[in-house]
Structures are given as C-alpha cells and as structure tokens.
C-alpha cells in the first residue's frame, strides 16, 4: 500500500481555509523565513479518508476480536467514555484558564472531574492521595521514583539501591536507573514468586525501595508482601507497587492496606481507557500519608465552600512533572467507567477477570505446559510452548498461527524468566463462547505443531504482509520517506 | 453488570470446569487478612445518569470565551475528518503494534508521522512520539547528557516557563546542573550571557523558537558556539510556525522537540497531547522511545516494524536510553491526518493567517493609549503587550466581557506585572480582534 506522501497531485487541497480578513501582512524579515516548503502531502479530503480507512482495515483492535495480550489488559473500551470526552465543555477548555485571576472558577467542572477521580482511586487502592498528572504508566514509575528520592533526601537517608524481582516489567529498572539508583535484581523461586529469603538478604540500610508488581507479572498473588514490607520498613525503605495488574484485585485487596507506600495505576488497563495503538494513557501515582507532601505540583483541592482549586503552595513537592493536570481526556474516561461500574461492578470486574483466566488455564493445561501451577492464577495465566518445541515450533509460530484464526496473539516471551512464554490475559469483558473458541484454536494449533509444523511455522498467511524482515529493518534504518 | 458478558449460569459452568465451588475459591492465594479496610465506592450508575452527570459538569466550565490565550497551547482549526478517522476503533482499541502482520495500519501511520515531522523540522529522524512537549524536551536534555557525557544544561529563559519548571524538577532528581539565562531586552536569546555559560562541561544549550514571548530568532550562531565547545544545540519549536519559519535543521540543531497539540488536537484542559523528538542520523542510537522502520516480507511486500529496539527498556531494562514505553500513538495519527488534510500549501496559509492576524491585533491593541508592545523582536502569532495597569485586573475584567484575552505574566516573570501574552490563530476574525480592542479600551478607561 502506498504512503500518503506518494498520493495526490501538485496543487490538490484537502481543506479550504478562510480568506485573510485583516488589512495587515505580517512583518517578519526574510532571513527568518523558510526557503523551501515543508513537503507535506497534496491530497483531497476523500483521499485522506480512504487512505486512513484502508490503514485502519490493516489493524486489529479489541473491537475486532479477542485480544488476550497478557499484562496489557485489552478489555472492552465503553463507547459512552468516547462520547463524554468529546463534550465541548471539556474539549474547548484551555489548560491555562486556571492561571488567570479567578480562572479556577471557569473550570470548576473539569477540576471536579479530577478531584472526584482522585478520591475514587484513593479509596480503591487504600492510598491517602493521588497525583493525576503522570501521562503514562512508565511516567508514573518515574514520578514514583522521584518521590522515593525526595523522601530519602528529606530524611537525610543515604540510599543507593532499588530492589526488583527478575520477573518485573522492564520499565521498573529503567525508571529507577534514571533517578540514579542502582538496581538489585532478585531471582524468583521455582513457583514464580518472589524468593522471600533472597529478597530479605538483598535488603540493607542502603535500600531506597522495593518495587513489586501486585499481582506479579506471572499473574500470581504474592502472599508474603506484608512480611516483606515490614523488613523494608525496618531499614526505612519504601514499598512501591506497580499497579499494572490492579484489575485483578479491585475490591479484594488494597495495596495501601498491605504495606505498600506508593503505587501507580495504568488507567488504560484497569479502567478501560483505550490503548490508542500505543498511547496516550495515564499513570496516576498514589501515596500514603507520609509521602503526600512530595506529590507533584499542582493538586486539585476542595475548598470549604464546595468549590475546587489548584494548590501550588507545596514547598516539599518534587515539582512539575507534566505541563498541566494530567491527560485530562483519559482521566475523564476512567471517571465515567468507575461511575458506571460502582462498588459492586468493580468487584465483579476482578472476579470475572480471574475466573476467565483460570478457565483458560484449566482448559489448556493438558496441551501446553503451565509455567507455574499454583492453586489458582489471578487475571492472567502463563504457559510455555516447550512441549510444542520438539518439531521446531516455537512460541512465535503459535502466536502467528493464531492470527490466521482471527485472534490477536497473547503476549509472548514475557516474563523473561519463563522459557518460550505465552502470557494470556482474557479480561472480564469476554464471554465464555469467545474463550471456548480461543481454547479450541489453541488446541488445534498444538495438534498442528505435531501434524503439520510447517503450516504453523510459516503463519500467518491471511494478512496483507507475512512475517517481516526485522534484521533488514535494523540494518537499513529506513525510518522516513 | 455493564461490560461483563458471562451470565451467572455461564460463570457456574466455568467454575465447574475449573473444579471449584465459587469465585471466592479462586481468590484463595490472597491471605484472609489482606481484605480491604474499606471500599466506599458509590453504587454503579446507568448510562443515562452518567451522561447527565457529565453534561452538568461540562456545563460548569466556561466555554464560548473568545480565545486569545496561547502560551504554547492554541485554539487552532481542526478539520472534521481528523476526529472521524481517529475514531475508527481499529486504531483506538489497538495496543502498541507488537504483531506487525495485523498492525500495519498503525505502523504505517507512525512511519508517515515520522516522515511528516522530519519534513517539517528538516531533521533526519523522528521517533514515534513522547508524552508531550515538556517531557520531549526533558528526554532531549537527557539524550544530550548521554551523548556528551556531560552534566551542564543551559536553558534560555525564552523557553516555555512550563517546560523550564518541568526541566528543573527532573534535573533536580537526575543530578544535572541546570543553568537558566535571561532573555535580552528585545525579547530574544541573550548571546553574550549564553556564550559566557558555554564551557567544557556543557551538554546542551536549550532554546525555543518562537520563544515563550512569541519572539522569532535564528539560533545558528548559538548552535555553532555550542558545537565548538563539544555541546549540543536543542530547540523546542511550534510546528504550525514551520509553515513559514526557517526550520531548526538549518540553524544547526542536533535535537528538535515540540508540542504536537496544534496539529489537530483539542485543548482538552491539558491533554492528552503528544511531544515530538527529532534528531540527526548521527545520534539515532541515543534517541529515546520507539521508532518504526520500513522493511519487507519474504514475498518482497513492503511492511513496517518497530526497529532499533535494543535501545529500549523491555530489552535493555536499567541500561535503556529511556524508560518510555507507551507514547501517544493515537494523537500522532491525528497529527498525521491533520498535516495530510492541511497539506503543503495549507500549512503555509495557516501560518500566514496566524501571523497576519497577530500583526493586526498587535497594531490594534497598541493603538490604545498607553498600551505598548513589550519587545522589539519580530513575532509569529503571539506577542506581549504592556498595559498601564496590572494585567491581572485587565484580564479579570475582560473575562467578564467574554474574552480569554491572554496570559498575565507577572506571576511568572519579575517586573512584568503589567504584561500580557496575546495569541492569535487562524480562527480569530477581524471582528473579534476589533471587539477585544474595544473591550480593553473600555476596561482601561474605567480604571
């Protein structure tokens, strides 16, 4: 398919602009002007519409079919959220309005949305307060690490290390390293859990924090968190919770109750805001009481008279980490989602997410090796394709074959500690019929890997392109037209 | 229950298949004493109720003010086709394209986006986006520190005050040495002061064009000076202005960043937006974030994949060039659609309309007695006027008359209590500008 830059003809226009109605021509000296035009497309509106409609047809979203991408929580994105965030009262609101005198009064509705969402998230997680500013999960982690650093600076603690399990998301060590901490990676035990003794051994007076994903990245719940938190607190370290998997424990466990001091939540996972093909998301960070004063500037507060305002007077704060008040449009969608579900609904979300994952685990475990088989997994289950490997069929091949059958593949080769990992997260929004169809297909592919391994290895065959040459891509570095 | 598909009967069938009695059994790995201390969340609402509630909240916001407020975020025209196309749920309900065979739509769109950013800025290579213009600038500072292995970052005060406060917070935690240099009296970068600061510890000089006061500059001499000291030159740009103004590549910039909001995204109270980051071929391996490359399959068909991933966190973990993972893909698709619709000639026209109307507004406002243009330097679509009264007072009075007239600068800059930053886009009309002039005149008369 051609690029938009290869379409159109010279002089064609996509948009009609108004004629200039002022009697002034700008007064900018020639030497500041652009000598050559930026070579943008010259296409009609219809060409643009057809081009991007065709591109959308070469893409796969949750609205197309089952998207069991583990760790990413590809649940259904409710349409009401998309409608509400397009209300003019929100889209046309300039973010600098509250900076004008009495300007906060011009944006009361928006501030109330942020305030209410913050309160709801605090109650859901057991934290004292959230900053809604972080613009993505990894940005939340960076914010969290800056709060950890500020806490220790404030107390005069000499801290140099952050301890993570080897099953953690790559963003955890990457975020911690940016803030100047060295990373201590602790191997998990054979059950896929943190090795409690090894962890305790890794903790010493220079431990700034421990970062854990809860439930962990294998979809398992770590029962020793409270005990571990105690050890970490004994050396005045902090417990950071990567809340990427919060969708498994809504109404069941609150990180703030079990020893975590701060956490981030991915609104685009647990709270159903769309993933947008890779963003924009949002990664609010919640903290316990003792860390509140370090939260970024500004925070939305409710005054005694019931109005909302922005609090900038925060001398101990880590400062500004985002231009304004967070990804407002995303916060708004998450707010609607929480309102729709309510207390009951949130608990049902986690129950059904866990039920669906366990159902898949149970139905597939005869065919694929389960990475770790405890009593029950949480919202996702991890398999390994080692059984299928004997005819040269690998996890990548199984993933590609699923595409031929109309499914989005699960997450593959993560967590890194599981050989040939296949990580399946069905989410609560999927029906039993969909799960059954997927299970049947997975079983069929397992059989194919015996009977016709070449078919599996050469998949997919049904897509506009087959497997692409990634080595050539890295070598040629053709990154623009 | 909304959005949950399985009926109770089905749930029971599934529990039977698993071999447990109830869902509670599945939560057995969670110790009993982990139960929530409280969970005070209101009861769920219907779609009708949620819509009513959000309508009520939206109407508590003041819209309908005639907008002359800018400061890096502008009320530009957005063609209807932009939202119609990004509302295709094949785009917005997808995730990061890990499976290229079924993600060619997003991958090709990102490649087109990278192309558009390169053509706008004149740079060799663009990444797939950062969260916003401020985080893009912070990533650029980090990138410069990595490339030069130096720690001093010089920032011209012409750079957005929002971005400078963000840079200050980040660098405080990242142990970089952050030096801010005031602008010269005419509103542009102060060469003498910047040159004095450039030394062998300098990683980067960070500039902005047009700067926060709207003033236009040509930073070629500063880039040259930075290079001769082994430092990099970094510039944040306003993409719409590049329809008219000299691209940063021609000034010798090494890294170019900017806020993408003006390219087809609503103001939406501060986000979501996206930031762009572009650089030269030489530095591509130190670039943060994702990047898409063009390649082919076995049959020789063209296709697109994420590439150069060995820089990234999911492979390199703590040794990655950045911790960024998710960026702002959907918004970059919106920007690419916007730039395609506006096109080569349209972008020039939008830029010229902005500059003409801003020129006219400046002329009109400074005809009012005791209202002066603050800086002598030429400007693009934003300028500072100095009023005979505190700008905060003027702005409050003008809000009551239906305008968001501009940003008072006293809170942010010493000695600028009477100054107001006024922005004009292609959406403003001669009539609206005339009304603003009359309204301001009235306010000043009443004082």
PDB file of C-alpha atoms in Angstrom, chain A residues 124-262:
ATOM      1  CA  UNK A 124      -9.980   1.830  45.611  1.00  0.00           C
ATOM      2  CA  UNK A 125      -6.290   1.421  46.461  1.00  0.00           C
ATOM      3  CA  UNK A 126      -6.180   2.456  50.107  1.00  0.00           C
ATOM      4  CA  UNK A 127      -3.765   5.275  49.397  1.00  0.00           C
ATOM      5  CA  UNK A 128      -4.011   8.699  51.054  1.00  0.00           C
ATOM      6  CA  UNK A 129      -3.820  10.762  47.896  1.00  0.00           C
ATOM      7  CA  UNK A 130      -3.095  10.520  44.166  1.00  0.00           C
ATOM      8  CA  UNK A 131      -1.436  12.811  41.682  1.00  0.00           C
ATOM      9  CA  UNK A 132      -3.362  12.577  38.437  1.00  0.00           C
ATOM     10  CA  UNK A 133      -0.531  14.124  36.433  1.00  0.00           C
ATOM     11  CA  UNK A 134       1.620  11.234  35.184  1.00  0.00           C
ATOM     12  CA  UNK A 135       0.969  10.782  31.475  1.00  0.00           C
ATOM     13  CA  UNK A 136       1.622   7.024  31.206  1.00  0.00           C
ATOM     14  CA  UNK A 137       2.491   4.037  33.368  1.00  0.00           C
ATOM     15  CA  UNK A 138       6.236   4.449  32.930  1.00  0.00           C
ATOM     16  CA  UNK A 139       5.870   8.163  33.603  1.00  0.00           C
ATOM     17  CA  UNK A 140       4.109   7.223  36.839  1.00  0.00           C
ATOM     18  CA  UNK A 141       7.014   4.986  37.770  1.00  0.00           C
ATOM     19  CA  UNK A 142       9.456   7.808  37.128  1.00  0.00           C
ATOM     20  CA  UNK A 143       7.307  10.118  39.254  1.00  0.00           C
ATOM     21  CA  UNK A 144       7.198   7.469  41.977  1.00  0.00           C
ATOM     22  CA  UNK A 145      10.956   7.071  41.922  1.00  0.00           C
ATOM     23  CA  UNK A 146      11.372  10.838  42.212  1.00  0.00           C
ATOM     24  CA  UNK A 147       9.078  10.768  45.261  1.00  0.00           C
ATOM     25  CA  UNK A 148      11.192   7.967  46.746  1.00  0.00           C
ATOM     26  CA  UNK A 149      14.325  10.063  46.180  1.00  0.00           C
ATOM     27  CA  UNK A 150      12.677  13.152  47.698  1.00  0.00           C
ATOM     28  CA  UNK A 151      11.606  11.203  50.790  1.00  0.00           C
ATOM     29  CA  UNK A 152      15.108   9.950  51.475  1.00  0.00           C
ATOM     30  CA  UNK A 153      16.660  13.350  50.758  1.00  0.00           C
ATOM     31  CA  UNK A 154      14.222  14.899  53.197  1.00  0.00           C
ATOM     32  CA  UNK A 155      15.129  12.413  55.906  1.00  0.00           C
ATOM     33  CA  UNK A 156      18.844  12.607  55.199  1.00  0.00           C
ATOM     34  CA  UNK A 157      18.936   8.888  54.355  1.00  0.00           C
ATOM     35  CA  UNK A 158      21.827   7.625  52.296  1.00  0.00           C
ATOM     36  CA  UNK A 159      20.131   5.262  49.877  1.00  0.00           C
ATOM     37  CA  UNK A 160      21.591   3.871  46.686  1.00  0.00           C
ATOM     38  CA  UNK A 161      19.588   0.854  45.595  1.00  0.00           C
ATOM     39  CA  UNK A 162      16.204  -0.228  44.393  1.00  0.00           C
ATOM     40  CA  UNK A 163      15.401  -3.925  44.603  1.00  0.00           C
ATOM     41  CA  UNK A 164      13.214  -5.552  41.927  1.00  0.00           C
ATOM     42  CA  UNK A 165      12.319  -9.176  41.173  1.00  0.00           C
ATOM     43  CA  UNK A 166      13.646 -10.546  37.883  1.00  0.00           C
ATOM     44  CA  UNK A 167      10.069 -11.011  36.692  1.00  0.00           C
ATOM     45  CA  UNK A 168       9.393  -7.251  36.751  1.00  0.00           C
ATOM     46  CA  UNK A 169       8.364  -5.085  33.803  1.00  0.00           C
ATOM     47  CA  UNK A 170      11.393  -3.584  32.036  1.00  0.00           C
ATOM     48  CA  UNK A 171      10.156  -0.107  32.832  1.00  0.00           C
ATOM     49  CA  UNK A 172      10.723  -0.692  36.598  1.00  0.00           C
ATOM     50  CA  UNK A 173      14.527  -0.942  36.488  1.00  0.00           C
ATOM     51  CA  UNK A 174      14.666   1.616  33.666  1.00  0.00           C
ATOM     52  CA  UNK A 175      12.691   4.194  35.714  1.00  0.00           C
ATOM     53  CA  UNK A 176      14.751   3.570  38.840  1.00  0.00           C
ATOM     54  CA  UNK A 177      18.034   3.853  36.925  1.00  0.00           C
ATOM     55  CA  UNK A 178      17.071   7.261  35.520  1.00  0.00           C
ATOM     56  CA  UNK A 179      16.839   8.594  39.067  1.00  0.00           C
ATOM     57  CA  UNK A 180      20.365   7.434  39.747  1.00  0.00           C
ATOM     58  CA  UNK A 181      19.619   4.279  41.731  1.00  0.00           C
ATOM     59  CA  UNK A 182      21.490   1.078  41.154  1.00  0.00           C
ATOM     60  CA  UNK A 183      19.275  -1.925  40.540  1.00  0.00           C
ATOM     61  CA  UNK A 184      19.381  -5.131  42.510  1.00  0.00           C
ATOM     62  CA  UNK A 185      17.505  -7.857  40.643  1.00  0.00           C
ATOM     63  CA  UNK A 186      16.413 -10.814  42.767  1.00  0.00           C
ATOM     64  CA  UNK A 187      15.679 -14.150  41.061  1.00  0.00           C
ATOM     65  CA  UNK A 188      12.181 -15.563  41.542  1.00  0.00           C
ATOM     66  CA  UNK A 189      11.708 -19.003  43.060  1.00  0.00           C
ATOM     67  CA  UNK A 190      10.579 -22.107  41.214  1.00  0.00           C
ATOM     68  CA  UNK A 191       6.920 -21.261  41.886  1.00  0.00           C
ATOM     69  CA  UNK A 192       7.255 -17.956  40.062  1.00  0.00           C
ATOM     70  CA  UNK A 193       7.024 -15.988  43.278  1.00  0.00           C
ATOM     71  CA  UNK A 194       9.473 -13.712  44.983  1.00  0.00           C
ATOM     72  CA  UNK A 195      12.074 -15.709  46.843  1.00  0.00           C
ATOM     73  CA  UNK A 196      11.404 -14.272  50.277  1.00  0.00           C
ATOM     74  CA  UNK A 197      14.741 -15.219  51.832  1.00  0.00           C
ATOM     75  CA  UNK A 198      16.739 -13.970  48.854  1.00  0.00           C
ATOM     76  CA  UNK A 199      14.750 -10.746  48.940  1.00  0.00           C
ATOM     77  CA  UNK A 200      15.357 -10.187  52.629  1.00  0.00           C
ATOM     78  CA  UNK A 201      19.047 -10.840  52.041  1.00  0.00           C
ATOM     79  CA  UNK A 202      19.089  -8.205  49.284  1.00  0.00           C
ATOM     80  CA  UNK A 203      17.643  -5.568  51.596  1.00  0.00           C
ATOM     81  CA  UNK A 204      20.059  -3.490  53.610  1.00  0.00           C
ATOM     82  CA  UNK A 205      20.451   0.013  55.003  1.00  0.00           C
ATOM     83  CA  UNK A 206      21.054   1.430  51.509  1.00  0.00           C
ATOM     84  CA  UNK A 207      17.798   0.066  50.090  1.00  0.00           C
ATOM     85  CA  UNK A 208      15.699   3.019  48.968  1.00  0.00           C
ATOM     86  CA  UNK A 209      12.758   0.926  47.868  1.00  0.00           C
ATOM     87  CA  UNK A 210      11.441  -2.393  46.687  1.00  0.00           C
ATOM     88  CA  UNK A 211       9.344  -2.351  43.510  1.00  0.00           C
ATOM     89  CA  UNK A 212       6.814  -5.153  43.137  1.00  0.00           C
ATOM     90  CA  UNK A 213       4.020  -5.766  40.699  1.00  0.00           C
ATOM     91  CA  UNK A 214       0.891  -6.889  42.540  1.00  0.00           C
ATOM     92  CA  UNK A 215      -0.334  -9.428  41.461  1.00  0.00           C
ATOM     93  CA  UNK A 216       3.021 -10.269  39.900  1.00  0.00           C
ATOM     94  CA  UNK A 217       3.774 -10.417  36.193  1.00  0.00           C
ATOM     95  CA  UNK A 218       3.105 -14.155  36.133  1.00  0.00           C
ATOM     96  CA  UNK A 219      -0.429 -13.464  37.245  1.00  0.00           C
ATOM     97  CA  UNK A 220       0.223 -14.805  40.740  1.00  0.00           C
ATOM     98  CA  UNK A 221      -0.543 -13.243  44.078  1.00  0.00           C
ATOM     99  CA  UNK A 222       2.434 -12.862  46.430  1.00  0.00           C
ATOM    100  CA  UNK A 223       1.238 -13.833  49.917  1.00  0.00           C
ATOM    101  CA  UNK A 224       4.405 -12.602  51.626  1.00  0.00           C
ATOM    102  CA  UNK A 225       4.067  -8.941  50.769  1.00  0.00           C
ATOM    103  CA  UNK A 226       3.136  -7.854  54.285  1.00  0.00           C
ATOM    104  CA  UNK A 227       6.103  -9.639  55.800  1.00  0.00           C
ATOM    105  CA  UNK A 228       8.419  -8.234  53.190  1.00  0.00           C
ATOM    106  CA  UNK A 229       7.055  -4.724  53.703  1.00  0.00           C
ATOM    107  CA  UNK A 230       7.897  -4.983  57.367  1.00  0.00           C
ATOM    108  CA  UNK A 231      11.520  -5.813  56.535  1.00  0.00           C
ATOM    109  CA  UNK A 232      11.740  -2.956  54.053  1.00  0.00           C
ATOM    110  CA  UNK A 233      10.251  -0.503  56.537  1.00  0.00           C
ATOM    111  CA  UNK A 234      12.726  -1.598  59.210  1.00  0.00           C
ATOM    112  CA  UNK A 235      15.521  -0.025  57.135  1.00  0.00           C
ATOM    113  CA  UNK A 236      13.285   2.962  56.266  1.00  0.00           C
ATOM    114  CA  UNK A 237      12.904   1.748  52.704  1.00  0.00           C
ATOM    115  CA  UNK A 238       9.686   2.243  50.747  1.00  0.00           C
ATOM    116  CA  UNK A 239       7.421  -0.305  49.100  1.00  0.00           C
ATOM    117  CA  UNK A 240       6.468   0.619  45.535  1.00  0.00           C
ATOM    118  CA  UNK A 241       3.575  -1.182  43.870  1.00  0.00           C
ATOM    119  CA  UNK A 242       3.485  -1.393  40.086  1.00  0.00           C
ATOM    120  CA  UNK A 243      -0.297  -1.317  39.736  1.00  0.00           C
ATOM    121  CA  UNK A 244      -0.357  -2.580  36.165  1.00  0.00           C
ATOM    122  CA  UNK A 245      -2.326  -5.609  37.352  1.00  0.00           C
ATOM    123  CA  UNK A 246      -4.710  -3.811  39.692  1.00  0.00           C
ATOM    124  CA  UNK A 247      -7.616  -5.108  37.593  1.00  0.00           C
ATOM    125  CA  UNK A 248      -7.253  -8.488  39.318  1.00  0.00           C
ATOM    126  CA  UNK A 249      -7.842  -7.271  42.862  1.00  0.00           C
ATOM    127  CA  UNK A 250     -10.444  -4.478  42.782  1.00  0.00           C
ATOM    128  CA  UNK A 251     -12.453  -4.672  45.959  1.00  0.00           C
ATOM    129  CA  UNK A 252     -10.349  -7.633  47.101  1.00  0.00           C
ATOM    130  CA  UNK A 253      -7.035  -6.127  48.142  1.00  0.00           C
ATOM    131  CA  UNK A 254      -5.928  -2.528  48.549  1.00  0.00           C
ATOM    132  CA  UNK A 255      -2.162  -2.033  48.158  1.00  0.00           C
ATOM    133  CA  UNK A 256      -2.309   0.706  50.806  1.00  0.00           C
ATOM    134  CA  UNK A 257      -3.622  -1.796  53.372  1.00  0.00           C
ATOM    135  CA  UNK A 258      -0.885  -4.378  52.928  1.00  0.00           C
ATOM    136  CA  UNK A 259       2.265  -2.339  53.296  1.00  0.00           C
ATOM    137  CA  UNK A 260       2.762  -0.522  50.019  1.00  0.00           C
ATOM    138  CA  UNK A 261       3.746   3.129  50.376  1.00  0.00           C
ATOM    139  CA  UNK A 262       3.190   4.271  46.822  1.00  0.00           C
TER     140      UNK A 262
END
